[in-house]
Coordinates of C-alpha atoms in Angstrom, one line a residue:
Chain P
M221 CA -26.1 23.8 -11.3
R222 CA -24.0 21.0 -10.2
T223 CA -25.7 17.7 -9.6
D224 CA -24.5 15.7 -6.7
Y225 CA -25.6 12.5 -8.3
V226 CA -22.4 10.9 -9.4
H227 CA -19.9 13.1 -7.7
G228 CA -21.6 13.4 -4.3
Y229 CA -20.5 15.7 -1.5
S230 CA -19.9 12.9 1.0
E231 CA -16.6 13.1 2.9
R232 CA -15.5 10.1 1.0
E233 CA -16.2 11.7 -2.3
E234 CA -14.5 14.9 -1.2
A235 CA -11.4 12.9 -0.3
R236 CA -11.5 11.3 -3.7
L237 CA -11.7 14.6 -5.5
L238 CA -8.9 16.0 -3.5
D239 CA -6.8 12.8 -4.0
Q240 CA -7.5 13.1 -7.6
A241 CA -6.2 16.6 -7.8
S242 CA -3.0 15.9 -5.8
T243 CA -2.3 12.9 -8.0
L244 CA -3.2 14.5 -11.3
S245 CA -2.4 18.1 -10.7
D246 CA 0.9 18.1 -12.6
L247 CA -0.8 16.4 -15.6
L248 CA -3.9 18.7 -15.6
H249 CA -2.4 22.0 -14.6
A250 CA 0.7 21.8 -16.8
G251 CA 0.6 24.9 -19.0
T252 CA -1.8 26.9 -16.9
R253 CA -0.1 30.0 -15.5
Y254 CA -1.6 33.4 -15.2
P255 CA 0.4 36.7 -15.1
D256 CA 0.7 38.9 -12.1
G257 CA -2.4 41.1 -11.6
A258 CA -4.6 38.9 -13.8
R259 CA -8.2 38.6 -12.6
V260 CA -9.2 34.9 -12.9
L261 CA -12.6 33.4 -12.3
E262 CA -12.6 29.7 -11.2
A263 CA -16.1 28.6 -12.1
G264 CA -17.5 25.6 -10.1
C265 CA -14.6 25.3 -7.7
G266 CA -16.4 22.7 -5.6
V267 CA -14.4 21.7 -2.5
G268 CA -11.3 23.5 -3.9
A269 CA -9.7 20.4 -5.3
Q270 CA -8.1 22.4 -8.1
T271 CA -8.0 25.8 -6.4
V272 CA -4.9 25.3 -4.3
T273 CA -2.8 24.2 -7.3
L274 CA -4.3 26.9 -9.5
A275 CA -3.5 29.7 -7.1
R276 CA -0.1 28.4 -6.1
N277 CA 0.9 28.1 -9.8
S278 CA 0.0 31.8 -10.4
P279 CA 0.8 33.5 -7.1
G280 CA 0.5 37.0 -8.6
A281 CA -2.9 36.5 -10.1
R282 CA -6.1 37.2 -8.2
F283 CA -8.7 34.3 -8.1
T284 CA -12.4 34.6 -7.6
C285 CA -13.7 31.1 -7.1
V286 CA -17.4 30.4 -7.2
D287 CA -19.6 27.4 -6.6
V288 CA -23.4 26.9 -6.3
S289 CA -23.0 24.8 -3.1
A290 CA -22.4 26.6 0.2
R291 CA -21.2 23.4 1.7
S292 CA -18.6 22.8 -0.9
L293 CA -17.4 26.4 -0.6
E294 CA -17.0 26.0 3.1
A295 CA -14.6 23.1 2.4
A296 CA -12.8 25.0 -0.3
R297 CA -12.3 28.0 2.0
A298 CA -10.9 25.8 4.8
R299 CA -8.6 24.2 2.3
A300 CA -7.4 27.5 0.9
Q301 CA -6.8 28.8 4.4
A302 CA -4.9 25.7 5.4
A303 CA -2.7 26.2 2.3
G304 CA -2.1 29.8 3.3
L305 CA -3.4 31.2 0.0
G306 CA -3.7 34.9 -0.1
N307 CA -4.8 35.4 -3.6
V308 CA -8.2 33.7 -3.6
A309 CA -11.7 34.9 -2.8
F310 CA -14.7 32.6 -2.6
E311 CA -18.3 33.5 -3.6
Q312 CA -21.5 31.5 -3.8
A313 CA -22.9 31.8 -7.3
D314 CA -24.8 29.9 -10.0
L315 CA -23.0 29.7 -13.3
F316 CA -26.2 30.7 -15.1
D317 CA -26.7 33.8 -12.9
L318 CA -23.2 35.1 -12.2
P319 CA -23.0 38.2 -10.0
F320 CA -20.3 39.8 -12.1
R321 CA -20.4 42.4 -14.8
E322 CA -19.6 41.6 -18.4
E323 CA -15.9 41.5 -19.2
S324 CA -14.8 41.6 -15.6
F325 CA -12.3 38.8 -15.8
D326 CA -9.1 38.3 -17.8
H327 CA -9.3 34.5 -17.6
V328 CA -11.8 31.8 -16.7
F329 CA -10.9 28.3 -15.5
L330 CA -13.2 25.4 -14.9
C331 CA -12.4 21.8 -14.2
F332 CA -14.8 18.8 -13.9
V333 CA -17.8 21.2 -14.1
L334 CA -19.3 20.9 -17.6
E335 CA -19.8 17.1 -17.2
H336 CA -22.5 17.8 -14.6
L337 CA -24.5 20.3 -16.6
A338 CA -27.5 19.7 -18.9
R339 CA -26.7 22.9 -20.8
P340 CA -22.9 23.2 -21.0
R341 CA -22.9 25.4 -24.1
E342 CA -25.1 27.9 -22.3
A343 CA -22.8 27.9 -19.3
L344 CA -19.8 28.5 -21.5
A345 CA -21.6 31.4 -23.3
A346 CA -22.4 32.9 -19.8
L347 CA -18.8 32.6 -18.8
R348 CA -17.5 33.9 -22.1
S349 CA -19.5 37.1 -21.5
R350 CA -17.6 37.7 -18.3
L351 CA -14.3 37.5 -20.1
R352 CA -12.6 40.6 -21.6
P353 CA -12.0 40.3 -25.3
G354 CA -8.7 38.5 -25.8
G355 CA -9.1 36.8 -22.4
T356 CA -8.8 33.0 -22.2
L357 CA -11.1 30.2 -21.1
T358 CA -9.6 27.0 -19.9
V359 CA -11.7 23.8 -19.5
I360 CA -10.6 20.4 -18.2
E361 CA -12.9 17.4 -18.3
G362 CA -12.6 13.7 -18.2
D363 CA -14.2 11.2 -20.5
H364 CA -15.2 7.9 -19.1
G365 CA -15.5 6.4 -22.6
S366 CA -11.8 6.9 -23.0
T367 CA -11.2 4.2 -20.4
F368 CA -9.6 0.9 -21.4
F369 CA -7.5 -1.6 -19.6
H370 CA -5.7 -4.9 -19.6
P371 CA -6.8 -7.6 -19.0
E372 CA -10.0 -6.9 -21.0
D373 CA -13.0 -7.6 -18.8
A374 CA -16.6 -7.3 -20.0
D375 CA -18.0 -6.8 -16.4
A376 CA -15.5 -4.0 -15.7
R377 CA -16.5 -2.3 -18.9
R378 CA -20.2 -2.6 -17.9
A379 CA -19.4 -1.1 -14.5
V380 CA -17.8 1.9 -16.2
E381 CA -20.9 2.2 -18.5
C382 CA -23.0 2.4 -15.4
L383 CA -21.2 5.6 -14.5
V384 CA -21.9 7.0 -17.9
T385 CA -25.6 6.1 -17.8
L386 CA -26.0 7.5 -14.3
Q387 CA -24.4 10.8 -15.2
D388 CA -26.6 10.9 -18.3
R389 CA -29.7 10.3 -16.2
A390 CA -28.7 13.1 -13.9
G391 CA -28.5 15.4 -16.9
G392 CA -24.8 15.4 -17.3
D393 CA -22.4 13.9 -19.8
A394 CA -19.5 11.6 -18.7
L395 CA -18.2 11.6 -22.3
I396 CA -17.9 15.3 -22.6
G397 CA -14.1 15.5 -22.7
R398 CA -13.9 14.4 -26.4
R399 CA -16.3 17.1 -27.5
L400 CA -14.7 20.2 -25.9
Q401 CA -13.6 21.6 -29.2
P402 CA -17.0 21.7 -30.9
L403 CA -18.6 22.7 -27.6
L404 CA -16.4 25.7 -27.1
A405 CA -16.5 26.8 -30.7
G406 CA -20.3 26.5 -30.6
A407 CA -20.3 28.8 -27.5
G408 CA -18.6 31.5 -29.5
L409 CA -15.0 31.0 -28.3
R410 CA -12.2 31.1 -30.8
E411 CA -8.8 29.6 -31.3
V412 CA -9.8 26.5 -29.4
V413 CA -6.8 24.3 -28.8
V414 CA -7.4 20.9 -27.1
S415 CA -4.7 18.8 -25.5
P416 CA -5.6 15.3 -24.4
R417 CA -3.8 14.2 -21.3
M418 CA -3.7 10.5 -20.9
V419 CA -3.2 8.7 -17.6
Y420 CA -1.3 5.5 -18.3
A421 CA -0.7 3.3 -15.4
D422 CA 1.2 0.0 -15.5
A423 CA 3.3 -1.9 -12.9
T424 CA 6.3 0.3 -13.6
R425 CA 4.3 3.4 -12.4
P426 CA 3.1 2.3 -8.9
E427 CA 2.1 5.8 -7.9
W428 CA -0.3 6.0 -10.8
V429 CA -1.7 2.5 -10.2
Q430 CA -2.4 3.4 -6.6
G431 CA -3.3 7.0 -7.0
F432 CA -5.3 6.9 -10.1
T433 CA -6.4 3.3 -11.1
L434 CA -7.3 2.3 -7.6
D435 CA -7.9 5.4 -5.4
T436 CA -9.4 7.6 -8.0
F437 CA -11.1 5.6 -10.8
T438 CA -12.0 2.3 -9.2
A439 CA -13.1 4.2 -6.0
M440 CA -15.4 6.4 -8.2
V441 CA -16.9 3.3 -9.9
E442 CA -17.4 1.6 -6.6
G443 CA -19.1 4.7 -5.3
V444 CA -22.0 4.4 -7.7
G445 CA -22.5 0.6 -7.2
D446 CA -25.5 0.8 -5.0
R447 CA -27.2 3.4 -7.2
A448 CA -26.5 1.4 -10.3
V449 CA -28.0 -1.7 -8.8
A450 CA -31.0 0.3 -7.4
E451 CA -31.7 1.7 -10.8
G452 CA -31.6 -1.7 -12.4
L453 CA -28.5 -1.0 -14.6
V454 CA -26.7 -4.1 -13.4
D455 CA -27.0 -6.8 -10.7
A456 CA -24.9 -6.6 -7.6
A457 CA -22.8 -9.7 -8.5
A458 CA -21.9 -8.5 -12.0
F459 CA -21.0 -5.0 -10.6
A460 CA -18.7 -6.6 -8.0
R461 CA -17.1 -8.7 -10.7
G462 CA -16.6 -5.5 -12.7
V463 CA -14.9 -3.8 -9.7
A464 CA -12.7 -6.9 -9.3
G465 CA -11.8 -6.6 -13.0
L466 CA -10.7 -3.0 -12.5
R467 CA -8.5 -4.1 -9.6
R468 CA -6.9 -6.7 -11.9
A469 CA -6.0 -3.8 -14.2
A470 CA -4.1 -2.5 -11.2
G471 CA -2.3 -5.8 -10.7
P472 CA 1.3 -6.7 -11.6
E473 CA 0.3 -7.7 -15.2
G474 CA -2.4 -4.9 -15.5
V475 CA -2.5 -1.7 -17.4
F476 CA -5.1 1.1 -17.1
C477 CA -5.6 4.1 -19.5
Y478 CA -7.9 7.1 -19.1
T479 CA -7.8 10.4 -21.0
F480 CA -8.6 13.9 -19.7
F481 CA -9.1 16.7 -22.1
K482 CA -7.9 20.3 -21.6
A483 CA -9.1 23.0 -23.9
V484 CA -7.9 26.6 -24.0
A485 CA -9.8 29.2 -26.1
V486 CA -10.0 32.9 -26.5
R487 CA -12.9 35.4 -26.3
Chain C
M106 CA 4.3 -15.2 -39.5
R107 CA 2.4 -12.3 -40.7
T108 CA -1.2 -12.9 -41.5
D109 CA -2.6 -10.9 -44.4
Y110 CA -6.1 -11.1 -43.1
V111 CA -6.7 -7.7 -41.8
H112 CA -3.8 -5.9 -43.2
G113 CA -3.7 -7.3 -46.7
Y114 CA -1.1 -6.9 -49.3
S115 CA -3.3 -5.3 -51.9
E116 CA -2.1 -2.1 -53.5
R117 CA -4.8 -0.2 -51.6
E118 CA -3.6 -1.6 -48.3
E119 CA 0.0 -0.9 -49.2
A120 CA -0.9 2.7 -49.9
R121 CA -2.8 2.9 -46.6
L122 CA 0.2 1.6 -44.7
L123 CA 2.5 4.1 -46.4
D124 CA 0.0 7.0 -45.9
Q125 CA -0.2 6.0 -42.3
A126 CA 3.5 6.3 -41.9
S127 CA 3.8 9.6 -43.6
T128 CA 1.0 11.1 -41.5
L129 CA 2.1 9.5 -38.3
S130 CA 5.8 9.3 -38.6
D131 CA 6.6 12.3 -36.4
L132 CA 4.3 10.9 -33.7
L133 CA 5.5 7.4 -33.8
H134 CA 9.2 7.9 -34.5
A135 CA 9.8 10.7 -32.1
G136 CA 12.5 9.6 -29.7
T137 CA 13.9 6.8 -31.9
R138 CA 17.5 7.7 -33.0
Y139 CA 20.3 5.2 -33.2
P140 CA 24.0 6.1 -33.0
D141 CA 26.5 5.9 -35.8
G142 CA 27.7 2.4 -36.4
A143 CA 24.8 0.8 -34.5
R144 CA 23.5 -2.5 -36.0
V145 CA 19.7 -2.3 -36.0
L146 CA 17.3 -5.1 -36.9
E147 CA 13.9 -4.0 -38.2
A148 CA 11.7 -7.0 -37.7
G149 CA 8.7 -7.4 -39.9
C150 CA 9.4 -4.3 -42.1
G151 CA 6.5 -5.2 -44.5
V152 CA 6.4 -2.8 -47.4
G153 CA 8.9 -0.5 -45.8
A154 CA 6.3 1.9 -44.4
Q155 CA 8.5 2.7 -41.4
T156 CA 11.9 1.8 -42.9
V157 CA 12.4 5.1 -44.7
T158 CA 11.7 7.2 -41.6
L159 CA 13.7 4.9 -39.4
A160 CA 16.8 4.9 -41.7
R161 CA 16.6 8.7 -42.4
N162 CA 16.4 9.5 -38.7
S163 CA 19.6 7.5 -38.0
P164 CA 21.7 8.0 -41.1
G165 CA 24.8 6.6 -39.4
A166 CA 23.2 3.3 -38.2
R167 CA 23.1 0.2 -40.3
F168 CA 19.7 -1.4 -40.7
T169 CA 18.9 -5.0 -41.5
C170 CA 15.2 -5.2 -42.4
V171 CA 13.5 -8.6 -42.5
D172 CA 10.0 -9.7 -43.5
V173 CA 8.5 -13.1 -44.1
S174 CA 6.8 -11.9 -47.3
A175 CA 8.9 -11.7 -50.5
R176 CA 6.3 -9.5 -52.1
S177 CA 6.4 -7.0 -49.3
L178 CA 10.2 -7.0 -49.3
E179 CA 10.2 -6.2 -53.0
A180 CA 8.0 -3.2 -52.3
A181 CA 10.2 -2.2 -49.4
R182 CA 13.4 -2.5 -51.5
A183 CA 11.9 -0.3 -54.2
R184 CA 10.8 2.3 -51.7
A185 CA 14.2 2.3 -50.0
Q186 CA 15.9 2.7 -53.4
A187 CA 13.5 5.6 -54.4
A188 CA 14.4 7.3 -51.1
G189 CA 18.1 6.9 -51.8
L190 CA 18.8 5.0 -48.6
G191 CA 22.3 3.7 -48.3
N192 CA 22.2 2.2 -44.8
V193 CA 19.5 -0.5 -45.3
A194 CA 19.8 -4.2 -46.2
F195 CA 16.7 -6.4 -46.7
E196 CA 16.4 -10.1 -46.1
Q197 CA 13.6 -12.5 -46.2
A198 CA 13.2 -14.2 -42.8
D199 CA 10.7 -15.6 -40.4
L200 CA 10.7 -14.0 -36.9
F201 CA 10.6 -17.5 -35.4
D202 CA 13.5 -18.7 -37.4
L203 CA 15.9 -15.8 -37.8
P204 CA 19.1 -16.3 -39.8
F205 CA 21.2 -14.3 -37.3
R206 CA 23.5 -15.4 -34.5
E207 CA 22.7 -14.5 -30.9
E208 CA 23.6 -11.0 -29.8
S209 CA 24.2 -9.8 -33.4
F210 CA 22.3 -6.6 -33.1
D211 CA 22.6 -3.5 -30.9
H212 CA 19.0 -2.6 -31.3
V213 CA 15.7 -4.1 -32.6
F214 CA 12.8 -2.1 -33.9
L215 CA 9.3 -3.5 -34.8
C216 CA 6.2 -1.6 -35.7
F217 CA 2.7 -3.0 -36.3
V218 CA 4.0 -6.6 -36.2
L219 CA 3.1 -8.2 -32.9
E220 CA -0.6 -7.5 -33.5
H221 CA -0.6 -10.1 -36.2
L222 CA 1.1 -12.9 -34.2
A223 CA -0.5 -15.7 -32.3
R224 CA 2.6 -15.9 -30.1
P225 CA 3.9 -12.4 -29.6
R226 CA 5.8 -13.2 -26.5
E227 CA 7.7 -16.0 -28.2
A228 CA 8.6 -13.7 -31.0
L229 CA 9.9 -11.1 -28.6
A230 CA 12.0 -13.7 -26.8
A231 CA 13.5 -14.7 -30.2
L232 CA 14.2 -11.1 -31.0
R233 CA 15.6 -10.5 -27.5
S234 CA 18.2 -13.3 -28.0
R235 CA 19.6 -11.5 -31.1
L236 CA 20.2 -8.4 -29.0
R237 CA 23.5 -7.8 -27.3
P238 CA 23.1 -7.4 -23.5
G239 CA 22.3 -3.7 -22.9
G240 CA 20.8 -3.3 -26.4
T241 CA 17.3 -1.9 -26.8
L242 CA 14.1 -3.2 -28.3
T243 CA 11.5 -0.8 -29.5
V244 CA 7.9 -1.8 -30.3
I245 CA 5.1 0.3 -31.7
E246 CA 1.6 -1.1 -31.8
G247 CA -1.9 0.4 -32.2
D248 CA -4.9 -0.6 -30.1
H249 CA -8.3 -0.5 -31.8
G250 CA -10.0 -0.6 -28.4
S251 CA -8.6 2.9 -27.7
T252 CA -10.8 4.3 -30.4
F253 CA -13.4 6.8 -29.4
F254 CA -15.1 9.7 -31.3
H255 CA -17.8 12.3 -31.3
P256 CA -20.6 12.1 -32.2
E257 CA -21.0 8.8 -30.4
D258 CA -22.3 6.2 -32.8
A259 CA -23.2 2.6 -31.9
D260 CA -22.9 1.4 -35.5
A261 CA -19.4 2.9 -35.8
R262 CA -18.4 1.3 -32.6
R263 CA -19.7 -2.1 -33.9
A264 CA -17.8 -1.6 -37.2
V265 CA -14.5 -1.0 -35.2
E266 CA -15.3 -4.2 -33.2
C267 CA -15.5 -6.1 -36.4
L268 CA -11.8 -5.3 -37.0
V269 CA -11.0 -6.5 -33.5
T270 CA -12.9 -9.8 -34.0
L271 CA -11.4 -10.4 -37.5
Q272 CA -7.9 -9.9 -36.2
D273 CA -8.7 -12.2 -33.3
R274 CA -10.0 -14.9 -35.6
A275 CA -6.8 -14.5 -37.7
G276 CA -4.8 -15.3 -34.6
G277 CA -3.7 -11.7 -33.9
D278 CA -4.7 -9.1 -31.3
A279 CA -5.9 -5.7 -32.3
L280 CA -5.9 -4.6 -28.6
I281 CA -2.2 -5.4 -28.1
G282 CA -1.0 -1.8 -27.7
R283 CA -2.3 -1.6 -24.1
R284 CA -0.4 -4.7 -23.0
L285 CA 3.1 -4.0 -24.3
Q286 CA 4.5 -3.6 -20.8
P287 CA 3.5 -6.9 -19.4
L288 CA 4.2 -8.6 -22.7
L289 CA 7.8 -7.3 -23.0
A290 CA 8.5 -7.9 -19.3
G291 CA 7.1 -11.4 -19.7
A292 CA 9.6 -12.0 -22.6
G293 CA 12.5 -11.2 -20.3
L294 CA 13.1 -7.7 -21.3
R295 CA 13.8 -5.1 -18.6
E296 CA 13.4 -1.4 -17.9
V297 CA 10.3 -1.4 -20.1
V298 CA 9.0 2.1 -20.6
V299 CA 5.8 2.6 -22.5
S300 CA 4.7 5.9 -24.0
P301 CA 1.2 6.2 -25.3
R302 CA 0.9 8.4 -28.4
M303 CA -2.6 9.6 -29.0
V304 CA -3.9 10.8 -32.3
Y305 CA -6.4 13.5 -31.6
A306 CA -8.2 14.9 -34.7
D307 CA -10.8 17.7 -34.5
A308 CA -11.8 20.4 -37.1
T309 CA -8.8 22.6 -36.0
R310 CA -6.4 19.8 -37.2
P311 CA -7.6 19.2 -40.8
E312 CA -4.4 17.3 -41.8
W313 CA -5.1 14.7 -39.1
V314 CA -8.8 14.5 -39.9
Q315 CA -7.9 13.8 -43.5
G316 CA -4.7 11.8 -43.0
F317 CA -5.7 9.8 -40.1
T318 CA -9.5 9.7 -39.4
L319 CA -10.4 9.3 -43.0
D320 CA -7.5 8.0 -45.0
T321 CA -6.0 5.7 -42.4
F322 CA -8.6 4.6 -39.9
T323 CA -11.9 4.8 -41.7
A324 CA -10.2 3.4 -44.8
M325 CA -8.9 0.4 -42.7
V326 CA -12.4 -0.2 -41.3
E327 CA -14.0 0.0 -44.8
G328 CA -11.4 -2.4 -46.0
V329 CA -12.7 -5.2 -43.9
G330 CA -16.4 -4.6 -44.6
D331 CA -16.9 -7.4 -47.1
R332 CA -15.1 -9.9 -44.8
A333 CA -17.0 -8.8 -41.7
V334 CA -20.3 -9.3 -43.6
A335 CA -19.2 -12.6 -45.1
E336 CA -18.3 -13.9 -41.6
G337 CA -21.7 -12.9 -40.3
L338 CA -20.3 -10.3 -37.8
V339 CA -22.6 -7.6 -39.1
D340 CA -25.1 -6.9 -41.9
A341 CA -24.0 -4.8 -44.8
A342 CA -26.4 -1.9 -44.0
A343 CA -25.3 -1.6 -40.3
F344 CA -21.6 -1.7 -41.4
A345 CA -22.3 1.1 -44.0
R346 CA -24.0 3.1 -41.2
G347 CA -20.9 2.5 -39.1
V348 CA -18.6 3.8 -41.7
A349 CA -20.9 6.8 -42.2
G350 CA -20.6 7.3 -38.4
L351 CA -16.8 7.4 -38.6
R352 CA -17.1 9.9 -41.4
R353 CA -19.2 12.1 -39.2
A354 CA -16.4 12.0 -36.6
A355 CA -14.3 13.6 -39.4
G356 CA -16.9 16.3 -40.0
P357 CA -16.9 20.0 -38.9
E358 CA -18.3 19.1 -35.4
G359 CA -16.5 15.8 -35.1
V360 CA -13.6 14.5 -33.0
F361 CA -11.6 11.3 -33.3
C362 CA -9.2 9.7 -30.9
Y363 CA -6.9 6.7 -31.3
T364 CA -3.9 5.7 -29.2
F365 CA -0.7 4.0 -30.3
F366 CA 1.7 2.6 -27.8
K367 CA 5.5 2.7 -28.0
A368 CA 7.6 0.6 -25.7
V369 CA 11.3 0.7 -25.3
A370 CA 13.1 -2.0 -23.2
V371 CA 16.6 -3.3 -22.6
R372 CA 18.1 -6.7 -22.9

């Protein structure tokens, strides 16, 4: 169910997703720990960008990690093996046709998955049914519309909007982070608690400037440039100015802000 | 130095500023405590919206609260008196012509002041000079460009942009929050640490929906409607649709996000 339109499966993209996780993992995974013996489903594990952190943080839990892409799973398996994880099993599966009985998991975790789906609520309902009553569902998503920066730059804003438009055209929603609460509640989950997690990067935080503003966000925007131009969303010169604007936000006088949303809910 | 263009001094505006403080005070004042005997300057105290929280949180510190507006100071004095504050003195003063010797304060605090100034860096430099070496300066500002909400609504976004444009025309900067770090560093302050403080309001947080989304933010936007229309920024119908859009973000399926920035630096 994952589109490879905006987040492709090229090696460069893969590196970006993994970089993102290693830079952001403390921020995103804070608070997610599962007890020994817990059966946890990671839905849409992709190349395993979150899997290693997830499994290391809960060494006594047993993870089943599924993805629709065999190629992504292969990368995820290699990564889990390299990390020496002994509590993770991988399985190829479609979120809308899961090969698991109802109530077979204590917890479900998914990160950067719903943004790609045309029917996120239905996906959540399908995942909910695999949870035992009282089990939790944890969702992490970004929201490209949460992006703002200094210095202000209209071209940079337009370049970010290209990302949103492309994801929309591919059937996804790059603004999904902000609406996790109504989405989860609408899928029948209860006690939804959302915690926004803002990345704030200024010159006093060089590791975030490099790791997030440049290597994660700006790289992601750059990665859709050709497509944005090909689809007539922007001309190449304006897009290049936009990327340059994002780089200025990573400069000595620059500031960059982006917000991820993490929701935890109960079946 | 304060313009009363966007934040007017009408009773309604005053109520809004005070409401804002009582809803937001935990969020904004968290971490601000001054030791017994500390001499603290609150610059631009306005109607005293922050003064009561500030002085209560540090009962042993001695506050000198200045504002350029005699009328605001009168309201601030009444409020301090009603709250029984014994550690606060008020004085009418211009930030650019402060009646205090150099190095006469241990700490300086200012909240929602720089956004109104055409020369915020010069104001900071003036305040810095009144600090003893090693003393701290704390600044809190909003950033209207940090606003985003669900459901997405182009009219609501345009209404928020009217606020930004009006503040710009009045010589201020409604996007100042994001640039506190370069601003303070540029004014000669050191060890600048910025902490973004996001207001996140969904249906599970009714006190924030009412207290912030509706009574603070939407009320503030509504308050500039006539001016925005008079200045030709928007037509009345589109502005009304924008306000209705903000109200939908306060509805049962709505979500509203806004980020304040708090910076602490050292002379």
